[in-house]
Amino acid sequence: MAAQRGQRGGPGRKSAESAAPVGSGAPAASEVTTPMPAVDEQRARSIPEAAVARLAVYLRVLSAMAEQGATTVSSEELSSSAGVNSAKLRKDLSYIGSYGTRGVGYEVDVLVGQIERTLGLTHNHQVAVVGIGNLGHALANYGGFPGRGFPVAALFDVDEDLIGVPVGGLAVNHIDEIPLVCAQRGISIGVIATPPAAAQAVCDRLVAGGVESVLNFAPVVLQVPEHVEVRKVDLAVELQILSFHVARRADDDEETEPAANGQAKGVDRVVIGR
Amino acid sequence: MAAQRGQRGGPGRKSAESAAPVGSGAPAASEVTTPMPAVDEQRARSIPEAAVARLAVYLRVLSAMAEQGATTVSSEELSSSAGVNSAKLRKDLSYIGSYGTRGVGYEVDVLVGQIERTLGLTHNHQVAVVGIGNLGHALANYGGFPGRGFPVAALFDVDEDLIGVPVGGLAVNHIDEIPLVCAQRGISIGVIATPPAAAQAVCDRLVAGGVESVLNFAPVVLQVPEHVEVRKVDLAVELQILSFHVARRADDDEETEPAANGQAKGVDRVVIGR
DNA sequence: TGCTGTGAAAGCTTTCACAGCT
DNA sequence: AGCTGTGAAAGCTTTCACAGCA
């Protein structure tokens, strides 16, 4: 086997390869903690992963609306601005509670507040960026990250020439200091923007420093302990998915004969162009 | 405003908000006006969206293995390196055909070839990057994009000082030239790395230039014609999802301490002892 | 014997469509 | 009248588990 690493993850390791999908913190094998069917108090816990991602989008749209002076929105307005349909939006919002007024709509700031609370944005999460190349720079200068609440509190790189250099107003530290610095500054989210070969080692150090959430830009499947959450953004994968759609479209086009047949639906016209 | 733009989907427009994270579901994309495509006309083209994203990952892992001299892999090996379970991997591969040998495994290069074919990587897709800031630079220098097959063939920006300047060996053009240049160079994928305010206008120009696939890094919901595919990567959203998990974890941990939780939202916080 | 390929079951998500407030 | 909140249906995905071939 060649694989990326000791692939067998070893004890207590899981591999993370969630594109967007995030595996699910749910312990697949070991039942670890969660044997509790518990009371209906687990409302917040049961928000579908997919809905969480959309809540973040709604929040952005709502913030923009609030900035423009809007005080209320209907599910129809908000959903179309967010690019989803209204039923989905209402369902998503229902997961965090009932904050709308029937016949009227939602109050913008109430919604903003509730979504922020749900996403845990009420207390800041210190972010560390590792790998200060072009991408790292971009991330470090992202202005505290839009949607605020994510101050970049530490930067790391291997390059000696970068150590101590301020980037976006923060000095770069050497990656060997990751565990120490992360612990000291209470970093809760680590962003990996290093070359793939260095990613796993960096990740291990982040974990050693107490980081439990990682956003990985390196094209590698990271192996992490069970309790660490990893999300990844992979450029090549995104492009390949687009490529797939381009190819599919091309196929469809040539497959659909010039038959101007239009819509003859209602009939079992299995066109299958030879 | 409320919305980002003509929000009403208008004529032939749809809004796109797919997560990069494909993940989760991935396609939160299309909605609104689905021109009800002939439901029955598909063939092998019906590979689940989620599987497509994973195929790209398998491809990366397989390439690495091939580079190390491996000639065959079992579903177990490949799946663990890719961070998924073997059943899922086999199911995913089954969508593209039966290229394995029972009792043995898969031949690495056969699989590589088939996945590349499926993803449409056999013929190059010219890529244009718009917005040459830190992120744009990072993208332009991504070395033809890992997983090759995606040559960056055009760069655009508004900044007059950048026009003509070579970045990663390619001169920057003004965004007004997007339609022309894209058409001339046969760009099939456009990457938007501009500030949010400029994204929609840039997207419109890309579409005018014949681009049918867009990868959007700007935190905006783009409105595009029905035939255009959009995928988005949103830093803030990713961080917020991680934040949600951090918060959830924290809640679980205390699970007993009342912790003066602000709004209890109409639910009796039953403190489950356990 | 060992490992792939796959129906079928189980789990999620999305969509429908309508009861219930304002 | 208008719009939210939600069971229930419909659609996807993932997981199971095993027949089938090398």
XYZ file of C-alpha atoms (C1' of nucleotides) in Angstrom:
592
model
C 0.000 0.000 0.000
C 1.188 3.319 -0.582
C -1.481 5.441 0.708
C -1.076 8.646 2.496
C 0.147 7.589 5.788
C 0.004 4.762 8.083
C -3.486 4.742 6.777
C -4.579 2.426 9.490
C -5.059 5.472 11.558
C -3.983 3.565 14.558
C -5.839 3.735 17.801
C -8.480 6.340 18.140
C -7.977 7.831 14.759
C -10.479 8.390 12.123
C -9.908 9.710 8.711
C -11.692 12.739 7.565
C -12.763 13.340 4.068
C -15.795 15.397 4.067
C -16.090 17.677 1.250
C -18.881 19.522 2.486
C -20.427 16.719 3.943
C -18.477 16.316 7.001
C -18.600 12.915 8.218
C -20.686 13.414 11.207
C -19.234 13.508 14.524
C -21.312 10.505 15.162
C -19.168 7.705 16.324
C -19.490 5.141 13.641
C -18.024 2.185 15.335
C -17.540 2.877 18.974
C -20.676 4.017 20.631
C -18.647 6.216 22.864
C -20.840 8.903 24.277
C -24.409 9.078 23.171
C -26.193 6.148 24.588
C -28.645 8.556 26.026
C -31.949 8.713 24.267
C -32.480 11.510 26.674
C -35.282 13.909 26.982
C -36.546 16.131 24.242
C -34.016 18.663 25.355
C -31.701 17.673 22.576
C -33.408 19.992 20.182
C -30.299 21.857 19.193
C -28.344 18.683 18.827
C -30.624 17.335 16.200
C -30.194 19.955 13.526
C -29.415 18.183 10.276
C -25.922 18.758 9.072
C -27.225 20.090 5.790
C -29.392 22.612 7.542
C -26.490 23.961 9.555
C -24.627 24.885 6.412
C -27.632 26.742 5.104
C -28.213 28.579 8.357
C -24.842 30.184 7.841
C -25.968 31.371 4.450
C -29.230 32.736 5.789
C -27.262 34.592 8.391
C -25.185 36.301 5.776
C -28.205 37.303 3.773
C -30.058 38.489 6.847
C -27.121 40.594 7.935
C -27.065 42.257 4.556
C -30.770 42.908 4.789
C -30.473 44.344 8.270
C -27.758 46.646 7.023
C -30.137 47.966 4.456
C -32.716 48.693 7.046
C -35.065 45.786 6.587
C -36.819 44.771 9.781
C -38.907 41.855 8.637
C -38.737 39.223 5.923
C -41.032 36.560 4.655
C -39.785 33.060 4.057
C -40.311 33.716 0.392
C -38.024 36.746 0.290
C -35.319 35.284 2.423
C -35.300 31.958 0.697
C -35.047 33.384 -2.774
C -32.190 35.612 -1.702
C -30.462 32.638 -0.203
C -31.008 30.457 -3.221
C -33.251 27.816 -1.710
C -36.976 27.288 -1.806
C -39.215 28.590 0.914
C -40.279 25.218 2.252
C -36.699 24.286 2.886
C -36.017 27.587 4.528
C -38.966 27.269 6.860
C -38.025 23.740 7.726
C -34.469 24.810 8.460
C -35.630 27.648 10.666
C -38.022 25.370 12.444
C -35.052 23.372 13.698
C -33.910 26.296 15.781
C -37.356 27.222 17.042
C -40.412 29.239 16.097
C -39.414 32.813 15.705
C -41.742 33.869 12.941
C -45.160 35.458 13.028
C -47.820 33.800 10.927
C -49.305 36.064 8.394
C -46.331 38.378 8.675
C -42.895 36.845 8.490
C -39.726 36.956 10.542
C -38.126 39.800 12.366
C -34.678 40.169 10.912
C -32.717 40.832 14.053
C -34.440 38.135 16.036
C -33.496 35.654 13.379
C -29.949 36.937 13.211
C -29.629 36.552 16.932
C -31.052 33.068 17.024
C -28.943 31.808 14.179
C -25.823 33.251 15.731
C -26.668 31.601 18.986
C -27.293 28.289 17.283
C -24.056 28.415 15.356
C -22.175 29.259 18.503
C -21.046 32.609 17.197
C -21.834 34.376 20.425
C -18.389 33.751 21.775
C -15.394 34.225 19.530
C -13.426 31.340 18.216
C -9.752 32.076 17.862
C -8.403 30.908 14.534
C -4.886 29.825 13.620
C -3.690 29.742 10.034
C -0.843 27.396 9.173
C 1.070 27.831 5.953
C 1.566 31.434 4.986
C 1.830 31.109 1.239
C -0.496 32.866 -1.137
C -3.503 31.146 0.274
C -2.406 31.641 3.852
C -1.943 35.320 3.162
C -5.355 35.531 1.682
C -6.816 33.878 4.740
C -4.823 35.947 7.202
C -6.013 39.119 5.568
C -9.567 38.029 5.251
C -10.339 40.813 7.676
C -11.088 38.809 10.740
C -13.172 36.714 8.433
C -16.452 37.925 7.151
C -19.436 37.130 9.251
C -17.108 38.204 12.073
C -16.544 36.213 15.162
C -13.432 34.540 13.877
C -10.355 36.539 14.800
C -7.168 35.132 13.366
C -5.020 34.826 16.453
C -1.986 32.912 15.265
C 0.002 32.292 12.103
C 2.535 29.556 11.448
C 4.966 28.535 8.754
C 8.170 26.520 8.379
C 10.016 29.135 6.400
C 12.596 30.791 8.660
C 12.416 33.936 6.580
C 8.817 34.383 7.529
C 9.148 33.852 11.253
C 8.482 37.052 13.080
C 7.270 38.831 9.986
C 3.918 40.453 10.548
C 1.203 39.381 8.168
C -2.073 41.126 8.517
C -0.788 42.601 11.734
C 0.230 39.350 13.340
C 3.709 37.869 13.593
C 4.347 34.449 12.099
C 5.527 31.683 14.400
C 7.346 28.506 13.514
C 5.210 25.424 13.145
C 7.091 23.716 15.930
C 5.451 26.170 18.248
C 1.968 25.222 17.204
C 1.108 23.145 20.267
C 2.369 25.746 22.694
C 0.990 28.829 21.014
C -2.379 27.283 20.291
C -2.769 26.248 23.878
C -1.716 29.657 25.131
C -3.993 31.617 22.870
C -6.925 29.306 23.189
C -7.146 28.549 19.511
C -10.265 26.565 18.734
C -10.097 26.364 14.972
C -7.056 25.559 12.889
C -6.831 26.261 9.174
C -4.320 24.231 7.205
C -3.036 25.932 4.065
C 0.225 24.051 3.684
C 1.485 21.831 0.905
C -0.072 18.375 1.133
C 3.059 16.697 2.400
C 3.108 18.815 5.532
C -0.594 18.721 6.315
C -0.789 15.645 8.509
C 2.127 16.692 10.705
C 0.640 20.142 11.085
C -2.714 18.667 11.928
C -1.178 16.470 14.602
C 0.426 19.497 16.196
C -2.793 21.442 16.102
C -4.525 18.602 17.859
C -1.696 18.490 20.376
C -2.363 22.152 20.983
C -5.966 21.441 21.837
C -7.573 22.387 18.556
C -10.703 20.364 17.907
C -11.859 21.809 14.618
C -9.814 21.909 11.473
C -10.446 23.424 8.087
C -8.139 21.704 5.633
C -7.169 23.181 2.276
C -4.502 20.607 1.563
C -5.469 17.783 -0.770
C -4.912 15.017 1.748
C -7.175 12.904 3.880
C -6.286 13.790 7.437
C -6.312 11.225 10.192
C -7.534 12.661 13.442
C -8.752 11.494 16.838
C -12.407 10.763 17.169
C -13.321 14.032 18.826
C -11.752 16.295 16.227
C -13.923 17.734 13.498
C -12.427 18.223 10.066
C -13.851 19.950 7.050
C -11.972 20.223 3.856
C -11.936 22.450 0.837
C -10.319 20.892 -2.168
C -9.877 22.993 -5.267
C -9.072 20.124 -7.546
C -12.104 18.205 -6.412
C -14.348 21.182 -7.014
C -12.989 21.646 -10.500
C -13.369 17.981 -11.259
C -16.964 18.026 -10.181
C -17.551 20.936 -12.516
C -15.707 19.063 -15.199
C -18.046 16.138 -14.728
C -21.024 18.371 -15.303
C -19.477 19.914 -18.374
C -18.904 16.443 -19.763
C -22.397 15.289 -18.889
C -23.881 18.299 -20.576
C -21.835 17.659 -23.667
C -23.024 14.063 -23.771
C -26.608 15.046 -23.328
C -26.391 17.536 -26.118
C -25.166 15.131 -28.703
C -27.471 12.492 -27.456
C -30.530 14.610 -27.873
C -31.121 14.295 -31.539
C -32.072 17.340 -33.485
C -35.585 16.080 -33.168
C -37.429 19.205 -32.235
C -39.860 17.012 -30.449
C -40.114 19.474 -27.639
C -42.189 18.268 -24.769
C -44.193 15.233 -25.526
C -44.216 14.288 -21.940
C -46.944 12.251 -20.548
C -45.900 9.451 -22.770
C -43.208 6.977 -22.090
C -40.860 8.442 -24.564
C -37.661 6.769 -23.604
C -35.643 8.715 -26.063
C -32.295 7.114 -25.507
C -30.558 8.434 -28.568
C -28.889 5.338 -29.857
C -32.754 45.216 -0.786
C -33.095 42.444 0.319
C -32.083 40.319 -2.255
C -28.943 40.181 -4.120
C -30.346 40.898 -7.403
C -33.370 40.307 -9.417
C -33.911 37.664 -6.854
C -36.965 36.398 -8.567
C -35.036 34.013 -10.585
C -36.331 36.041 -13.403
C -36.406 34.607 -16.828
C -34.214 31.622 -17.045
C -32.229 32.424 -14.003
C -31.671 30.296 -11.046
C -29.760 31.050 -7.960
C -26.895 28.918 -6.946
C -25.857 28.099 -3.475
C -24.226 24.770 -3.417
C -21.830 24.078 -0.748
C -18.437 23.171 -1.527
C -18.626 21.034 0.755
C -20.520 19.288 -1.419
C -20.798 17.487 1.047
C -23.578 17.351 2.577
C -25.785 17.107 0.218
C -24.035 19.130 -1.959
C -26.477 20.329 -4.325
C -28.441 22.922 -2.689
C -27.962 24.383 -6.023
C -30.722 24.374 -8.464
C -34.193 24.973 -7.369
C -36.831 27.336 -8.357
C -37.569 26.826 -11.990
C -36.602 23.332 -12.813
C -37.642 22.944 -16.400
C -38.726 19.484 -15.579
C -36.231 17.693 -17.722
C -37.396 14.476 -19.216
C -37.196 12.352 -16.165
C -36.745 9.272 -18.188
C -33.855 9.623 -20.481
C -30.950 9.023 -18.263
C -28.488 6.238 -18.540
C -25.146 5.799 -16.922
C -25.203 9.518 -16.518
C -27.101 9.077 -13.333
C -24.154 8.960 -10.992
C -25.233 10.407 -7.654
C -23.857 13.850 -7.036
C -22.318 12.706 -3.788
C -20.514 9.884 -5.519
C -18.994 12.213 -8.098
C -17.289 14.221 -5.396
C -15.830 11.090 -3.914
C -14.624 9.784 -7.248
C -12.398 12.821 -7.440
C -10.916 11.901 -4.093
C -10.381 8.299 -5.105
C -8.621 9.543 -8.177
C -6.186 11.558 -6.133
C -5.435 8.659 -3.842
C -5.072 6.262 -6.740
C -2.676 8.588 -8.510
C -0.540 8.720 -5.419
C -0.573 4.956 -5.180
C 0.329 4.570 -8.817
C 3.231 6.909 -8.288
C 4.487 4.647 -5.577
C 4.363 1.686 -7.847
C 1.173 0.015 -6.698
C -0.580 -1.878 -9.448
C -3.622 -3.214 -7.651
C -5.735 -2.210 -4.682
C -8.540 -3.793 -2.774
C -11.634 -1.838 -1.918
C -10.536 -2.026 1.685
C -7.179 -0.394 1.072
C -8.435 2.275 -1.234
C -11.409 3.132 0.890
C -9.453 3.516 4.068
C -6.943 5.759 2.336
C -9.773 7.827 0.989
C -11.511 8.070 4.300
C -14.714 6.221 3.478
C -15.877 2.704 4.160
C -15.413 -0.052 1.656
C -19.076 -0.597 0.939
C -19.458 3.004 -0.106
C -16.377 2.833 -2.240
C -17.551 -0.264 -4.049
C -20.947 1.233 -4.592
C -19.397 4.395 -5.965
C -17.174 2.456 -8.320
C -20.077 0.356 -9.429
C -21.698 3.474 -10.841
C -18.953 3.764 -13.405
C -18.832 0.088 -14.260
C -17.293 -3.188 -13.157
C -13.578 -2.839 -13.382
C -12.533 -4.975 -10.454
C -11.579 -8.618 -10.247
C -13.337 -10.660 -7.616
C -11.012 -12.189 -5.168
C -8.281 -9.795 -6.179
C -9.148 -6.127 -6.299
C -8.813 -3.313 -8.783
C -6.045 -2.514 -11.156
C -4.874 0.942 -10.275
C -4.360 2.352 -13.727
C -7.585 0.949 -15.070
C -9.433 2.652 -12.284
C -7.548 5.891 -12.803
C -8.431 5.828 -16.455
C -12.083 5.092 -15.894
C -12.515 7.743 -13.249
C -10.794 10.309 -15.432
C -13.053 9.416 -18.277
C -16.118 9.655 -16.085
C -15.130 13.005 -14.700
C -14.470 14.297 -18.162
C -10.801 14.903 -17.472
C -9.713 13.404 -20.737
C -9.904 16.686 -22.510
C -8.563 19.771 -20.828
C -10.821 22.424 -19.451
C -9.398 25.884 -19.728
C -9.814 27.839 -16.526
C -10.115 31.592 -16.024
C -9.465 33.221 -12.670
C -11.117 36.550 -11.980
C -9.894 38.732 -9.160
C -6.148 38.661 -8.735
C -5.866 39.442 -5.053
C -4.219 37.126 -2.590
C -6.628 34.366 -3.308
C -6.479 34.896 -7.048
C -2.706 34.732 -6.900
C -2.867 31.542 -4.956
C -5.195 30.071 -7.531
C -3.188 31.306 -10.500
C -0.062 29.716 -9.103
C -1.706 26.510 -8.096
C 0.521 24.942 -10.694
C -2.010 24.137 -13.356
C -4.106 22.853 -10.507
C -3.305 19.583 -8.903
C -4.893 16.579 -10.437
C -3.857 18.259 -13.680
C -6.153 18.805 -16.572
C -7.048 22.315 -15.570
C -4.713 24.812 -17.187
C -5.310 28.371 -16.082
C -5.689 30.129 -19.392
C -6.849 33.606 -18.456
C -6.637 36.064 -15.580
C -8.764 39.145 -14.998
C -8.952 42.042 -12.589
C -10.300 45.586 -12.469
C -7.143 47.138 -11.148
C -5.421 49.048 -13.963
C -2.076 48.535 -12.274
C -2.415 44.814 -12.704
C -3.408 44.776 -16.338
C -0.681 43.272 -18.425
C 1.288 42.152 -15.423
C 2.216 38.505 -15.661
C 1.052 36.356 -12.785
C 2.125 32.780 -12.852
C 3.305 33.352 -16.380
C 0.078 34.764 -17.700
C -0.792 38.411 -18.291
C -3.781 39.879 -16.506
C -6.615 41.274 -18.611
C -9.254 43.763 -17.636
C -12.577 42.321 -16.568
C -14.317 44.141 -19.388
C -12.553 41.767 -21.703
C -13.939 38.691 -20.024
C -16.554 37.870 -22.664
C -14.165 38.295 -25.539
C -11.158 36.577 -24.057
C -13.131 33.685 -22.648
C -14.731 33.057 -25.987
C -11.404 33.268 -27.798
C -9.569 30.950 -25.461
C -12.379 28.495 -25.057
C -12.622 28.897 -21.305
C -14.984 26.354 -19.844
C -14.604 27.016 -16.149
C -14.537 30.391 -14.463
C -13.269 30.941 -10.938
C -14.519 34.031 -9.138
C -12.169 35.355 -6.462
C -13.384 38.931 -6.368
C -14.929 40.952 -3.557
C -18.583 40.050 -3.121
C -19.870 43.259 -4.642
C -18.269 42.498 -7.972
C -19.100 38.821 -8.173
C -22.463 38.949 -9.914
C -21.260 41.306 -12.631
C -18.219 39.151 -13.204
C -20.358 36.064 -13.332
C -22.614 37.649 -15.937
C -19.635 38.414 -18.102
C -18.272 34.926 -17.768
C -21.601 33.583 -18.879
C -21.593 36.028 -21.757
C -18.232 34.583 -22.707
C -19.675 31.118 -22.911
C -18.547 29.794 -19.568
C -20.951 27.212 -18.203
C -19.272 26.231 -14.985
C -18.354 28.591 -12.214
C -16.496 28.112 -8.973
C -17.391 30.989 -6.706
C -15.293 32.081 -3.751
C -17.230 35.255 -3.139
C -19.796 35.136 -0.357
C -22.766 35.881 -2.574
C -25.525 33.808 -4.065
C -25.051 34.064 -7.799
C -27.965 34.177 -10.182
C -27.259 32.324 -13.368
C -29.075 30.936 -16.380
C -30.454 27.472 -16.054
C -27.675 25.775 -17.965
C -24.837 27.194 -15.902
C -23.429 25.143 -13.063
C -22.193 26.938 -9.985
C -20.308 25.601 -7.023
C -19.250 27.770 -4.185
C -16.610 27.764 -1.523
C -17.410 30.003 1.384
C -14.828 30.418 4.085
C -17.149 32.043 6.548
C -19.711 29.310 6.131
C -17.108 26.632 6.697
C -15.902 28.288 9.848
C -19.416 28.729 11.108
C -20.163 25.080 10.600
C -17.076 24.240 12.618
C -18.190 26.745 15.202
C -21.505 24.966 15.458
C -19.769 21.719 16.212
C -17.525 23.322 18.780
C -20.599 24.737 20.470
C -22.449 21.471 20.316
C -19.534 19.687 21.839
C -19.333 22.234 24.594
C -23.024 21.798 25.320
C -22.685 18.080 25.490
C -19.840 18.356 27.884
C -21.592 20.460 30.410
C -24.921 18.859 29.792
C -25.534 19.170 33.472
C -24.631 22.659 34.467
C -27.512 25.064 33.973
C -25.066 27.652 32.800
C -27.385 30.629 32.796
C -28.264 29.896 29.237
C -29.957 32.996 27.945
C -33.113 32.315 26.065
C -34.400 28.939 26.953
C -36.788 29.089 24.106
C -39.939 27.811 25.610
C -38.559 24.429 26.393
C -38.126 23.345 29.909
C -34.498 22.687 30.229
C -34.708 19.346 31.825
C -31.364 18.759 33.316
C -30.696 15.197 32.687
C -28.456 13.878 35.326
C -27.129 10.629 34.155
C -10.708 -18.584 -0.012
C -11.094 -13.682 -0.850
C -13.022 -9.765 -2.615
C -16.154 -7.513 -5.846
C -20.832 -6.107 -7.287
C -25.438 -5.246 -5.697
C -30.349 -5.879 -4.273
C -32.634 -4.442 -0.257
C -33.003 -2.171 4.250
C -32.118 1.826 6.933
C -31.203 6.672 7.349
C -31.196 11.320 5.788
C -33.083 15.392 3.099
C -36.175 17.698 0.494
C -40.727 18.689 -1.024
C -45.688 18.745 -0.415
C -49.562 20.632 1.175
C -52.323 22.238 4.755
C -53.648 23.210 9.565
C -53.188 27.027 12.530
C -52.145 31.881 13.938
C -52.372 36.916 13.218
C -56.125 36.793 3.584
C -51.444 35.781 4.281
C -47.663 33.314 5.927
C -45.506 30.242 9.282
C -44.712 25.606 11.240
C -44.900 20.761 10.293
C -46.588 15.936 9.697
C -46.207 12.913 5.899
C -44.731 11.554 1.268
C -41.082 11.309 -1.967
C -36.266 11.236 -3.112
C -31.537 10.510 -2.116
C -27.501 8.192 0.286
C -25.403 5.042 3.015
C -25.023 0.644 5.048
C -25.923 -4.293 5.156
C -24.994 -8.634 3.945
C -24.403 -12.068 0.640
C -24.442 -14.182 -3.989
C -21.101 -14.895 -7.380
C -16.809 -15.168 -9.741
C -11.516 -15.682 -9.957
